[in-house]
Each structure stands twice: as structure tokens, then as C-alpha cells.
Short mmCIF file of C-alpha atoms and ligand atoms in Angstrom, two decimals:
data_model
loop_
_atom_site.label_atom_id
_atom_site.label_comp_id
_atom_site.label_asym_id
_atom_site.label_seq_id
_atom_site.Cartn_x
_atom_site.Cartn_y
_atom_site.Cartn_z
CA MET A 1 171.20 88.06 206.44
CA SER A 2 169.20 90.70 205.05
CA GLU A 3 168.40 90.85 201.23
CA ILE A 4 170.68 93.64 200.09
CA THR A 5 168.28 96.96 198.81
CA PRO A 6 169.41 97.17 194.39
CA VAL A 7 169.18 100.85 193.56
CA ILE A 8 169.51 103.18 190.51
CA SER A 9 171.93 105.63 191.67
CA ALA A 10 172.81 107.00 188.16
CA THR A 11 171.92 107.32 185.26
CA GLY A 12 174.09 108.85 181.35
CA LEU A 13 173.21 108.94 177.76
CA TYR A 14 174.61 109.79 174.82
CA THR A 15 172.92 111.49 172.26
CA PRO A 16 174.81 111.35 168.80
CA PRO A 17 174.85 115.19 167.54
CA GLU A 18 173.23 114.52 163.85
CA THR A 19 169.20 114.73 162.81
CA ILE A 20 167.07 113.36 160.53
CA THR A 21 163.90 115.29 160.17
CA ASN A 22 160.85 113.36 158.38
CA ASP A 23 160.81 115.63 155.36
CA GLU A 24 164.61 114.91 155.23
CA LEU A 25 163.98 111.00 155.38
CA VAL A 26 161.08 111.39 153.42
CA ALA A 27 163.34 113.29 150.41
CA SER A 28 165.62 110.23 150.49
CA TYR A 29 163.31 108.03 150.53
CA ASN A 30 161.42 109.39 148.18
CA ALA A 31 163.70 109.88 145.41
CA TYR A 32 165.09 106.34 145.79
CA VAL A 33 161.14 105.26 145.02
CA GLU A 34 161.83 107.46 141.82
CA LEU A 35 164.66 106.09 141.25
CA HIS A 36 163.69 102.08 141.40
CA ASN A 37 160.55 103.06 139.94
CA ALA A 38 162.82 104.69 136.82
CA ARG A 39 164.82 101.69 136.33
CA HIS A 40 162.10 99.11 136.84
CA ALA A 41 159.45 101.46 134.23
CA ALA A 42 159.95 98.23 131.68
CA GLU A 43 159.16 95.36 134.30
CA ILE A 44 156.59 97.69 136.43
CA ALA A 45 154.45 98.23 132.92
CA ALA A 46 154.70 94.33 132.37
CA GLY A 47 153.46 93.66 135.64
CA LYS A 48 156.66 92.14 137.07
CA VAL A 49 157.79 94.71 139.07
CA GLU A 50 155.83 96.56 141.82
CA GLU A 51 155.57 100.34 141.54
CA LEU A 52 156.81 102.10 144.98
CA GLN A 53 155.08 104.15 146.17
CA PRO A 54 155.83 107.54 148.07
CA SER A 55 156.02 108.30 151.66
CA SER A 56 154.90 111.33 153.80
CA ALA A 57 156.04 112.93 156.53
CA GLU A 58 152.42 113.18 157.30
CA PHE A 59 151.85 109.73 157.44
CA ILE A 60 154.50 109.72 159.98
CA GLU A 61 154.00 111.56 162.00
CA LYS A 62 150.23 110.52 162.72
CA ALA A 63 151.01 107.30 162.50
CA SER A 64 153.88 107.61 164.92
CA GLY A 65 154.20 110.61 167.18
CA ILE A 66 158.25 110.47 165.55
CA LYS A 67 158.80 114.41 164.20
CA SER A 68 162.88 113.57 164.58
CA ARG A 69 165.38 110.84 164.93
CA HIS A 70 169.09 111.55 165.60
CA VAL A 71 171.48 108.87 163.68
CA MET A 72 175.12 108.10 163.90
CA SER A 73 175.68 108.64 159.60
CA LYS A 74 173.18 110.69 158.58
CA ALA A 75 174.54 111.29 155.16
CA ALA A 76 174.62 107.46 154.13
CA THR A 77 171.62 106.86 155.57
CA LEU A 78 169.85 109.82 153.09
CA ASP A 79 171.81 108.83 150.19
CA PRO A 80 169.34 106.47 147.88
CA GLU A 81 171.85 104.69 146.94
CA THR A 82 173.07 103.53 150.41
CA MET A 83 170.52 104.14 152.63
CA GLY A 84 171.84 103.21 155.88
CA PRO A 85 174.77 104.06 157.96
CA ARG A 86 178.35 103.70 156.96
CA TRP A 87 181.68 104.58 158.48
CA PRO A 88 185.51 103.67 157.98
CA GLU A 89 186.08 99.96 159.20
CA ARG A 90 187.81 99.90 162.24
CA SER A 91 191.23 98.15 163.52
CA ASN A 92 190.99 95.99 165.88
CA ASP A 93 193.11 98.20 168.25
CA GLU A 94 190.34 100.89 167.57
CA LEU A 95 187.43 101.50 169.72
CA SER A 96 184.51 99.40 167.95
CA VAL A 97 181.00 102.51 167.50
CA MET A 98 178.72 100.87 169.04
CA ALA A 99 181.87 100.42 172.79
CA GLU A 100 182.29 104.38 171.60
CA ILE A 101 179.40 105.81 171.77
CA GLY A 102 178.15 102.52 175.09
CA VAL A 103 181.29 104.53 177.17
CA LYS A 104 180.55 108.12 176.17
CA ALA A 105 176.68 106.81 177.99
CA ALA A 106 178.66 104.78 180.88
CA LEU A 107 181.06 107.77 181.76
CA ASP A 108 178.06 110.56 181.94
CA ALA A 109 176.58 108.30 184.32
CA LEU A 110 179.14 108.05 186.78
CA GLN A 111 181.08 111.36 186.30
CA ALA A 112 176.76 112.07 187.76
CA ILE A 113 177.73 110.66 190.88
CA GLY A 114 181.75 110.87 190.85
CA ARG A 115 181.69 107.47 190.32
CA ASP A 116 185.32 106.02 189.87
CA PRO A 117 185.07 103.19 187.14
CA LYS A 118 187.12 100.84 189.52
CA ASP A 119 184.14 100.77 192.27
CA VAL A 120 182.24 99.06 189.45
CA ASP A 121 182.07 95.61 189.32
CA ALA A 122 180.11 94.55 185.80
CA VAL A 123 179.20 95.71 182.78
CA LEU A 124 176.09 94.35 181.08
CA CYS A 125 176.15 95.59 177.50
CA ALA A 126 172.11 95.19 177.04
CA ALA A 127 170.62 96.02 173.63
CA SER A 128 168.99 94.77 170.35
CA ASN A 129 171.32 94.61 167.87
CA MET A 130 175.41 94.29 169.07
CA GLN A 131 178.44 94.64 166.13
CA ARG A 132 179.42 91.19 166.16
CA PRO A 133 179.88 87.91 168.31
CA TYR A 134 182.28 87.84 170.65
CA PRO A 135 184.90 89.67 171.98
CA ALA A 136 181.43 91.52 173.68
CA MET A 137 181.25 94.72 173.42
CA ALA A 138 180.39 94.99 176.70
CA ILE A 139 184.44 93.73 177.65
CA GLU A 140 185.23 96.14 175.13
CA ILE A 141 183.34 99.06 177.12
CA GLN A 142 184.77 97.62 180.35
CA GLN A 143 188.60 97.75 179.66
CA ALA A 144 187.70 101.49 178.42
CA LEU A 145 186.83 102.08 180.95
CA GLY A 146 189.24 100.64 183.22
CA ILE A 147 186.96 98.72 185.02
CA GLU A 148 188.05 94.95 186.90
CA GLY A 149 185.31 91.96 187.45
CA PHE A 150 182.93 91.04 184.63
CA ALA A 151 180.96 91.70 181.10
CA PHE A 152 178.96 90.80 178.95
CA ASP A 153 176.28 91.27 176.33
CA MET A 154 172.62 90.66 176.72
CA ASN A 155 170.09 91.01 173.94
CA VAL A 156 166.15 90.94 174.40
CA ALA A 157 165.21 93.36 171.69
CA CYS A 158 163.33 96.39 173.39
CA SER A 159 163.18 95.06 176.37
CA SER A 160 166.93 94.77 177.10
CA ALA A 161 167.61 97.59 179.41
CA THR A 162 164.95 96.23 181.64
CA PHE A 163 166.32 93.17 181.64
CA GLY A 164 169.19 94.33 182.47
CA ILE A 165 167.88 96.49 185.41
CA GLN A 166 166.86 93.13 186.95
CA THR A 167 169.96 91.42 186.11
CA ALA A 168 171.97 93.56 187.79
CA ALA A 169 169.50 94.59 190.74
CA ASP A 170 169.56 90.29 191.44
CA PHE A 171 173.34 90.65 191.28
CA ILE A 172 173.12 92.63 194.15
CA ARG A 173 170.40 91.09 195.61
CA SER A 174 172.73 87.98 195.79
CA GLY A 175 176.01 89.66 196.90
CA ASN A 176 177.65 88.87 193.61
CA ALA A 177 178.39 92.88 192.42
CA ARG A 178 177.41 95.67 194.11
CA SER A 179 178.11 98.48 191.40
CA VAL A 180 176.40 96.71 187.89
CA LEU A 181 177.00 98.86 184.96
CA VAL A 182 173.60 98.12 182.32
CA VAL A 183 174.85 100.12 179.06
CA SER A 184 171.95 100.11 176.27
CA PRO A 185 173.87 101.37 172.79
CA GLU A 186 170.62 100.69 170.40
CA ILE A 187 172.53 101.61 166.60
CA CYS A 188 168.61 101.41 165.12
CA THR A 189 169.20 102.81 162.01
CA GLY A 190 172.10 99.49 161.20
CA HIS A 191 169.22 97.66 160.94
CA ASN A 192 166.24 99.24 159.52
CA ASN A 193 165.38 98.38 156.04
CA MET A 194 164.87 102.24 154.64
CA LYS A 195 163.61 100.94 151.63
CA ASN A 196 160.47 99.13 153.15
CA ARG A 197 157.84 102.59 153.34
CA ASP A 198 155.26 100.99 156.58
CA SER A 199 158.81 101.39 158.64
CA HIS A 200 161.87 103.33 157.64
CA PHE A 201 160.53 105.81 159.38
CA ILE A 202 160.43 103.97 162.70
CA PHE A 203 164.25 104.11 164.46
CA GLY A 204 167.12 106.64 165.51
CA ASP A 205 170.66 106.12 167.01
CA VAL A 206 171.82 106.69 171.21
CA ALA A 207 173.14 105.19 174.23
CA THR A 208 171.76 105.00 177.82
CA ALA A 209 174.26 103.51 180.73
CA VAL A 210 172.09 103.13 184.52
CA LEU A 211 174.42 102.76 187.22
CA VAL A 212 172.74 99.79 189.74
CA GLU A 213 174.32 99.64 192.93
CA ALA A 214 173.85 98.28 196.57
CA LYS A 215 172.02 100.71 199.13
CA ASP A 216 174.44 101.46 201.38
CA ILE A 217 176.99 102.90 198.17
CA ALA A 218 174.81 104.88 196.06
CA PRO A 219 174.13 108.44 196.59
CA GLU A 220 172.21 109.67 198.96
CA GLN A 221 169.68 110.83 195.89
CA HIS A 222 168.89 106.98 194.07
CA TRP A 223 165.81 105.23 192.63
CA GLU A 224 164.99 102.48 195.38
CA ILE A 225 164.45 99.66 193.48
CA VAL A 226 160.89 98.59 194.68
CA GLY A 227 160.76 95.60 192.04
CA THR A 228 160.77 94.51 188.90
CA ARG A 229 159.18 91.70 186.67
CA LEU A 230 160.20 90.44 183.15
CA LYS A 231 157.89 88.89 180.89
CA THR A 232 158.10 86.46 177.19
CA VAL A 233 155.77 85.63 175.03
CA PHE A 234 156.58 84.24 171.66
CA SER A 235 155.84 85.63 168.03
CA ASN A 236 156.71 86.35 164.14
CA ASN A 237 154.82 89.92 164.87
CA ILE A 238 158.95 91.50 164.63
CA ARG A 239 161.79 89.59 163.17
CA ASN A 240 164.90 89.56 162.04
CA ASN A 241 166.60 86.18 160.21
CA PHE A 242 170.03 88.79 160.04
CA GLY A 243 172.48 85.50 161.83
CA PHE A 244 176.09 83.66 161.71
CA LEU A 245 174.39 80.52 159.93
CA ASN A 246 173.08 83.48 157.31
CA ALA A 247 174.83 86.45 156.80
CA ALA A 248 177.99 85.44 154.73
CA THR A 249 175.89 83.56 152.15
CA PRO A 250 175.49 85.50 148.37
CA GLU A 251 171.97 84.00 148.36
CA THR A 252 170.42 85.57 151.56
CA ILE A 253 172.98 88.67 152.21
CA GLY A 254 171.34 91.71 151.64
CA THR A 255 167.35 89.89 151.55
CA PRO A 256 164.52 91.99 153.69
CA ASP A 257 163.89 89.64 156.08
CA LYS A 258 167.23 89.75 157.11
CA LEU A 259 166.85 93.24 158.94
CA PHE A 260 163.78 94.56 160.90
CA VAL A 261 160.48 93.04 159.53
CA GLN A 262 157.13 94.08 161.72
CA GLU A 263 153.71 93.57 161.32
CA GLY A 264 152.71 97.18 162.68
CA ARG A 265 149.08 96.91 163.56
CA LYS A 266 149.40 93.34 165.15
CA VAL A 267 151.86 94.45 166.99
CA PHE A 268 149.73 97.08 168.72
CA LYS A 269 147.07 95.29 168.73
CA GLU A 270 148.79 92.37 171.22
CA VAL A 271 151.50 94.32 172.99
CA VAL A 272 148.97 96.97 174.51
CA PRO A 273 147.19 94.91 176.91
CA MET A 274 149.81 92.60 177.51
CA VAL A 275 151.91 95.16 178.81
CA ALA A 276 149.04 96.99 180.84
CA THR A 277 147.61 93.95 182.24
CA MET A 278 151.36 93.57 183.38
CA ILE A 279 152.00 96.93 184.77
CA VAL A 280 148.75 96.45 186.86
CA GLU A 281 149.55 93.00 188.32
CA HIS A 282 153.17 93.88 189.37
CA ALA A 283 151.98 97.15 190.77
CA GLY A 284 148.95 95.15 192.40
CA ASP A 285 151.87 92.15 194.08
CA LEU A 286 153.75 95.14 195.22
CA GLY A 287 150.92 96.95 196.82
CA ILE A 288 150.94 99.85 195.05
CA ASP A 289 147.60 101.39 193.80
CA PRO A 290 148.15 102.29 189.75
CA ALA A 291 146.61 104.71 189.60
CA SER A 292 148.93 106.50 192.46
CA LEU A 293 151.96 106.44 189.76
CA ARG A 294 153.49 109.83 189.65
CA ARG A 295 155.34 108.70 186.17
CA LEU A 296 154.97 106.36 183.39
CA TRP A 297 158.10 106.87 181.26
CA LEU A 298 157.34 103.99 178.79
CA HIS A 299 159.41 102.07 175.86
CA GLN A 300 159.28 104.63 172.61
CA ALA A 301 157.84 103.05 169.77
CA ASN A 302 154.47 104.66 168.75
CA SER A 303 152.22 107.33 170.47
CA GLY A 304 149.41 106.04 170.86
CA MET A 305 150.57 103.10 172.19
CA ASN A 306 151.07 104.82 175.20
CA ARG A 307 148.79 106.29 175.27
CA LEU A 308 146.10 103.40 175.23
CA ILE A 309 148.73 101.87 178.21
CA SER A 310 149.00 104.70 180.46
CA GLN A 311 145.12 105.22 179.70
CA ARG A 312 144.87 101.97 181.31
CA VAL A 313 146.89 102.07 184.00
CA LEU A 314 146.16 105.38 185.50
CA GLY A 315 142.38 105.00 184.49
CA HIS A 316 142.06 108.56 182.76
CA GLU A 317 144.48 109.42 179.82
CA ALA A 318 147.88 110.67 180.85
CA SER A 319 148.94 114.09 180.93
CA GLU A 320 152.71 114.54 178.87
CA ASP A 321 153.94 115.24 183.09
CA GLU A 322 152.72 111.38 184.02
CA SER A 323 153.86 109.67 180.80
CA PRO A 324 156.63 111.98 178.59
CA THR A 325 157.38 112.06 175.04
CA VAL A 326 161.00 111.15 173.69
CA LEU A 327 159.65 109.36 170.97
CA ASP A 328 159.05 112.89 168.95
CA SER A 329 163.01 113.38 168.58
CA TYR A 330 164.57 110.73 168.85
CA GLY A 331 162.65 108.18 167.11
CA ASN A 332 162.28 104.42 168.78
CA THR A 333 165.33 103.77 170.31
CA SER A 334 164.84 99.93 170.91
CA SER A 335 165.90 99.36 174.82
CA ALA A 336 166.62 103.26 175.51
CA GLY A 337 163.72 104.59 174.41
CA SER A 338 162.33 104.44 178.33
CA ILE A 339 165.79 104.77 179.99
CA ILE A 340 166.10 107.97 177.74
CA ALA A 341 162.55 109.31 178.91
CA PHE A 342 163.43 108.35 182.86
CA HIS A 343 166.95 109.87 182.06
CA LEU A 344 165.41 113.97 180.77
CA HIS A 345 161.95 113.54 183.05
CA ASN A 346 162.87 112.69 186.71
CA SER A 347 164.77 115.32 187.86
CA ASP A 348 161.35 117.43 189.27
CA LEU A 349 160.11 114.33 191.63
CA ALA A 350 159.72 114.24 194.93
CA ALA A 351 161.15 112.46 197.77
CA GLY A 352 158.74 108.81 198.23
CA ASP A 353 156.89 109.76 194.58
CA THR A 354 156.47 105.96 192.97
CA ALA A 355 157.13 105.48 189.27
CA LEU A 356 157.34 103.19 186.47
CA ILE A 357 159.80 101.96 183.94
CA CYS A 358 158.77 99.59 181.50
CA SER A 359 159.93 98.12 178.32
CA PHE A 360 157.96 96.23 175.59
CA GLY A 361 158.49 94.72 171.92
CA ALA A 362 160.18 91.60 170.11
CA GLY A 363 159.80 88.29 171.86
CA TYR A 364 157.41 89.61 172.74
CA SER A 365 159.26 90.42 175.25
CA ALA A 366 158.39 93.50 178.61
CA GLY A 367 159.66 94.35 181.43
CA THR A 368 157.97 96.51 184.35
CA VAL A 369 160.52 98.40 186.99
CA PHE A 370 159.05 100.36 189.85
CA VAL A 371 161.09 102.29 191.59
CA ARG A 372 160.83 105.04 194.24
CA LYS A 373 162.56 108.03 194.32
CA VAL A 374 164.47 108.97 198.29
CA ALA A 375 165.39 112.35 199.10
N1 COA B 401 153.74 107.07 154.28
C1 COA B 401 152.42 107.02 154.01
N2 COA B 401 151.81 106.15 154.01
C2 COA B 401 152.10 105.03 154.84
C3 COA B 401 153.36 104.91 154.72
C4 COA B 401 154.39 106.20 155.05
N3 COA B 401 155.47 105.52 155.14
N4 COA B 401 153.40 103.47 155.27
C5 COA B 401 152.32 103.02 154.61
N5 COA B 401 151.43 103.81 154.68
C6 COA B 401 149.98 104.18 154.14
C7 COA B 401 149.91 101.93 154.17
O1 COA B 401 149.81 102.00 152.74
C8 COA B 401 147.69 102.16 154.22
O2 COA B 401 147.44 102.59 153.55
P1 COA B 401 146.10 101.84 153.04
O3 COA B 401 145.11 101.85 154.34
O4 COA B 401 145.64 102.83 151.68
O5 COA B 401 146.31 100.41 152.83
C9 COA B 401 148.21 103.27 155.79
O6 COA B 401 149.17 104.15 155.51
C10 COA B 401 147.72 102.22 157.02
O7 COA B 401 149.51 101.89 156.88
P2 COA B 401 149.93 100.93 158.46
O8 COA B 401 151.07 100.10 158.05
O9 COA B 401 148.83 99.56 158.14
O10 COA B 401 150.06 102.10 159.70
P3 COA B 401 149.49 102.31 160.59
O11 COA B 401 148.43 103.36 161.54
O12 COA B 401 149.28 100.90 161.39
O13 COA B 401 150.15 102.44 162.29
C11 COA B 401 152.68 101.84 162.46
C12 COA B 401 152.01 101.43 161.59
C13 COA B 401 154.44 100.58 162.49
C14 COA B 401 153.30 102.94 162.89
C15 COA B 401 152.24 101.51 163.83
O14 COA B 401 151.54 99.92 163.25
C16 COA B 401 153.18 100.69 164.97
O15 COA B 401 153.67 101.51 165.03
N6 COA B 401 152.59 99.89 165.51
C17 COA B 401 153.59 99.20 166.92
C18 COA B 401 155.13 98.75 166.59
C19 COA B 401 155.70 98.37 167.28
O16 COA B 401 155.35 99.20 168.76
N7 COA B 401 156.97 98.13 167.29
C20 COA B 401 157.75 97.74 167.84
C21 COA B 401 159.22 98.20 167.38
S1 COA B 401 160.44 97.63 168.38
#
């Protein structure tokens, strides 16, 4: 029996309407710093508590390339007394927040090609944080869309979406499903430590969806999945210790290690060569000259990292056309970043063009998805 070819039939995006600019974020952080320093003035004077330093919008843009980010809960995130997203608790009969934005992104993908949700066989909720352990967010999204079949959650941090695409492609190759939705709702402001000067500016919120299908049911215009590869290498340089064994204890609740923590410089130094080598080797194994790649939709964490990776892959500094940025207006949206870039910047490519979706981040984890435009 010949292998069934998996393709990307459609993608979808949900962008929260509220935004926070660097100036707004820095004003909030600096108000927190002033409050903190005033409240602890005596301990600071006695050398028992460290005086906090202000943040700066210039630093943020220079160090990361981020100018603004979309968020789910602007007022609470900017309030120096909360500094994180807040909304009224929802009852079990209401759609949860993560599922709600996941459904919106999924519908955007399904409607783009007129696909009836009843013809979808499986839903993967692939994201770096889940709102609860169970029932799975994916099953809630499945039910809200009226999809039969099966659904489950998977978390591979920033690489969740590419790992989801390979998983979906494997289901299709094996004949276990013919149409799979990979949904990535990323409410990254919820796991960010907005009181940490080194990283308070990094993240934004969004949801994406990728519809992976067997080629024979896909619309005429689609993206053939030429090859996928996944890689993980353990590292403590991006870590979050939040979990069911410590979440509820009074000693640990609210401690900074239960939120996102990173050694940003080490991440930069270690991940750039790892990912560039992976892309070049995978391209070679597929018989693709990396320099011929029409476009790189890279993970959106840091513009400097993307500049170096694309340079090593293409052999020259990539133009915005060759490696588009969405980081400037979305911030780091974890696994959704490369999918937003793909979604917003693929329509101008021609039939036959070969290009790459690539993620990298905590774990470490990295995923490469080579795609070729058909029709
Ligand atoms: N405002 C002003 N200055 C700041 C600041 C802020 N918010 N945060 C840090 N600084 C200062 C530091 O105190 C330091 O000052 P010093 O040189 O006097 O000690 C200087 O800026 C450099 O800080 P550093 O944290 O080393 O900056 P960086 O250039 O490495 O950039 C990151 C930080 C996080 C943006 C960058 O390392 C990065 O993006 N790395 C990759 C992260 C990544 O991809 N993570 C994956 C997450 S999913």
C-alpha cells in the first residue's frame, strides 16, 4: 500500500484585540519598582532587600525586537498590584478561556477552506501551558466544534505546534485519521513573571490552528509536508516548576520559579547553533539545498537569534521577505510564533516553492517542517 501524503490544508489565527506597547509595559513595571522600593525602603537601606532598577523601552526593542504584544487581559496585566491576566472564574458549563480562543483559531482555519467540522477526525491542543490537567482542552475544543473522533493535549513548550504537526502527519500516514486540527492557544502572559526585569517584556497572547489532512481530501491549493523532524535536548536554561505537586502549597505558591525563568544569554548561545545545524542536516537528508529555501517561518522569540539562524541556513543575511518577523507586534507567543508567521506570510509564494516552518525553545525542543506549495 502506498503511503498517504499529509498536507497542510489551512491555517487559522485568533489575535486578541487588546495590545500593550513597550512604553505602556515599562510604565507599569516602573510603577511596580517605585512601589516596591518605597515599601521596602528601610530594608533596602539596611542592605537586606535589593533595590529594583527600572526597565526601558529602548532596551526591550534592542535586545528582543519586540515593540508591542497582544494580550487577553490588558488592565490587570498593567496594574502594578496584579501584573498578570485576570478574569472572572468561569463555571464548568462555560467554555474555558483557552478553549474559547482555540475554537476561534480553529474556525478561522476551517472556514478558510469551507471544511465542515464533522469531517475532522482529531483535535490536538498543542501548547506550552494548559489551563487545567483534565478534561483535556482539546476535548473541550472538539466538543465545541462538534467534531467526532478523538482529541488530546500535548505540551512541548515553544515547539508544541511543530510536534503537533508531525503527530498529525503521522496519524495521516498511518491511516488513523484523515483530517487533524492542531490548535495552539498560547496565553503566555499567564506564565510570565511580569515582575522580572530581564523577561517582563517577552511574551504575548494568541491562538493558532493548523489543519493537517490527507492529500486526496485537501483543497487544490495546499502545502505538501515534504518532511518533519523533531529534536529534544534536556536543559534547565528555560524552566517553569509549576505543577500539580506544588501548585497548592502555601510555601510555594507565588514563588518566582513557578513561572517562566530563563538564562536568556545561554539560550541564545546554545540554541542558535543547534537549530541551524538541524535545519541544514534535515534539508540535506530531504535533498533540499538550504540556500534555495524560498522562506523561513522561524520561531519568534528574539530577532537576533532569527538573524543568525537564517544567515547560517541561507548563507547570507535574510531579508524580511525571506524570514518574516511577527515578533515586533506579537512578542514571543511560544509555539504559535512560527505558525503566525506562516499564516500571515505565505500567500505570495508560488506553486513549487519550498519553505520551512521551524520552532525552538524550552526542553530544549526544536521542530522542522519543510513544506512545498501545491497549486
Ligand atoms: N531594561 C533595561 N535594562 C535591562 C533590562 C530591562 N528590562 N533587563 C536587563 N537589562 C540590562 C541588564 O541588567 C544587563 O545590564 P549589565 O550589562 O549592566 O549587566 C543588560 O541589560 C543585558 O542584560 P541581558 O539579560 O544579558 O540581555 P540580553 O541582551 O541577553 O537580552 C534576552 C535578554 C532575554 C532578550 C535575550 O537573551 C534573549 O532573547 N535570549 C533568547 C531567549 C529565548 O529565545 N528564550 C526562549 C523563550 S521561549
